[in-house]
Coordinates of C-alpha atoms in Angstrom, one line a residue:
X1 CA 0.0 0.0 0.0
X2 CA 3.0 2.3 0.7
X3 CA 4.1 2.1 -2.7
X4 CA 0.9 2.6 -4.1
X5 CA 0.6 5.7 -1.8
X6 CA 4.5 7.0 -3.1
X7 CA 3.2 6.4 -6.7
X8 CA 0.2 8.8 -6.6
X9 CA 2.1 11.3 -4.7
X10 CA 4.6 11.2 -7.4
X11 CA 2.2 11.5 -9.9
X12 CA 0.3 14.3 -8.4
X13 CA 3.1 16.4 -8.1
X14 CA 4.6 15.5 -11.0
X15 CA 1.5 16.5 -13.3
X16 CA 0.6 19.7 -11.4
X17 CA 4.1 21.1 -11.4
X18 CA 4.4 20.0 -15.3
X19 CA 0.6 22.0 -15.7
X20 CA 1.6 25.1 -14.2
X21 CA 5.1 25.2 -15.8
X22 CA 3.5 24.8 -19.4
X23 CA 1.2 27.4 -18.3
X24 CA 0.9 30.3 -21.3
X25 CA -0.7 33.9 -20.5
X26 CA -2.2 34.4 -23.9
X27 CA -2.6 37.9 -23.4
X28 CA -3.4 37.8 -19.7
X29 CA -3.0 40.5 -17.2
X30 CA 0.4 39.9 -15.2
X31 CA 0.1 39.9 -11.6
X32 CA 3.1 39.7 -9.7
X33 CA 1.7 37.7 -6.6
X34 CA -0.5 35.6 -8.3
X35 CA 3.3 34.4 -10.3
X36 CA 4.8 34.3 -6.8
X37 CA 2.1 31.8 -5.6
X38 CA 2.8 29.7 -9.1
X39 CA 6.4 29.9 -8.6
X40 CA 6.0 28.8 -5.0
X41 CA 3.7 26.1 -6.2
X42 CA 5.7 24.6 -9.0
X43 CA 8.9 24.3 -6.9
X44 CA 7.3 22.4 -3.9
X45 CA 5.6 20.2 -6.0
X46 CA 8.5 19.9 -8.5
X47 CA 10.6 19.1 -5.4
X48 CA 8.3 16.7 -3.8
X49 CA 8.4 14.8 -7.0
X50 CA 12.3 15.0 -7.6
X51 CA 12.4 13.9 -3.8
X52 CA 10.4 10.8 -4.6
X53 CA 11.8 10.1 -7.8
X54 CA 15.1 10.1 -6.3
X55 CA 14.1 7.9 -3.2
X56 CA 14.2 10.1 -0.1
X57 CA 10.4 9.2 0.7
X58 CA 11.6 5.4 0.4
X59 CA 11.7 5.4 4.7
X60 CA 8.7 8.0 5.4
X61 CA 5.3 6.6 5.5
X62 CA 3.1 8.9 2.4
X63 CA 0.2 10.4 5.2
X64 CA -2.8 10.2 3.5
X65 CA -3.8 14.1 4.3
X66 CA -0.3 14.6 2.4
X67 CA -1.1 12.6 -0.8
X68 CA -5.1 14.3 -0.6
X69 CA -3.7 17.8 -0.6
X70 CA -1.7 16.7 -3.7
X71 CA -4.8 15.0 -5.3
X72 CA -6.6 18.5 -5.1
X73 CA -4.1 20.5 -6.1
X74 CA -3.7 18.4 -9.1
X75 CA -7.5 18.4 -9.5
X76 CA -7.3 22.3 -9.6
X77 CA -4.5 22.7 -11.4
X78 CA -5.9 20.7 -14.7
X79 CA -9.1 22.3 -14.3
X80 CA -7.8 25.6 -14.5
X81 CA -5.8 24.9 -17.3
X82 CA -2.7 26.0 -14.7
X83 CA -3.7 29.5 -14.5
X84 CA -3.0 30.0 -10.8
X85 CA -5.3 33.3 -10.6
X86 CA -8.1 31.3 -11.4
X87 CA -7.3 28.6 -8.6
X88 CA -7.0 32.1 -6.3
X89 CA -10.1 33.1 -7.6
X90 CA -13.0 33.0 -4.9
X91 CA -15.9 34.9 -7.0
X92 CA -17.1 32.8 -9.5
X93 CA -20.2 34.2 -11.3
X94 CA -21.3 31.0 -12.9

């Protein structure tokens, strides 16, 4: 179970740091914390993947409240298409 556990966190990170780096503005307006929160973002996850990919989880038990943070995250990060200001975003007007 731990290494199916290790395996999602991986992959969680792995695609949500990916998502955000391919992210493109297409004409967007630029906002300098919303790019500090995506910078932030893309280096812990990029980190927490390069950490498992390189085995330095291999003796740390994966907590689930870890791995479900990373699940949403990743959730978010595909639905909005990596555009951090619309993860920010609290007023939708759907």
């Amino acid at each position: 179970m731990d290494h199916l556990f290790t395996a999602l966190l991986f992959t969680t990170n792995a695609i949500t740091c990916a998502r955000l780096l391919l992210y493109r503005r297409a004409g967007a307006r630029y906002r300098l914390a919303v790019s500090g929160c995506a910078w932030v973002l893309i280096v812990s996850t990029g980190s927490t993947a390069l950490g498992v990919m390189l085995g330095l989880y291999a003796n740390t038990p994966i907590h689930l409240g870890d791995l479900g943070v990373s699940l949403v995250l990743c959730v978010l990060s595909l639905t909005a298409q990596g555009n951090v200001a619309a993860i920010l975003r609290t007023n939708h007007d759907d």
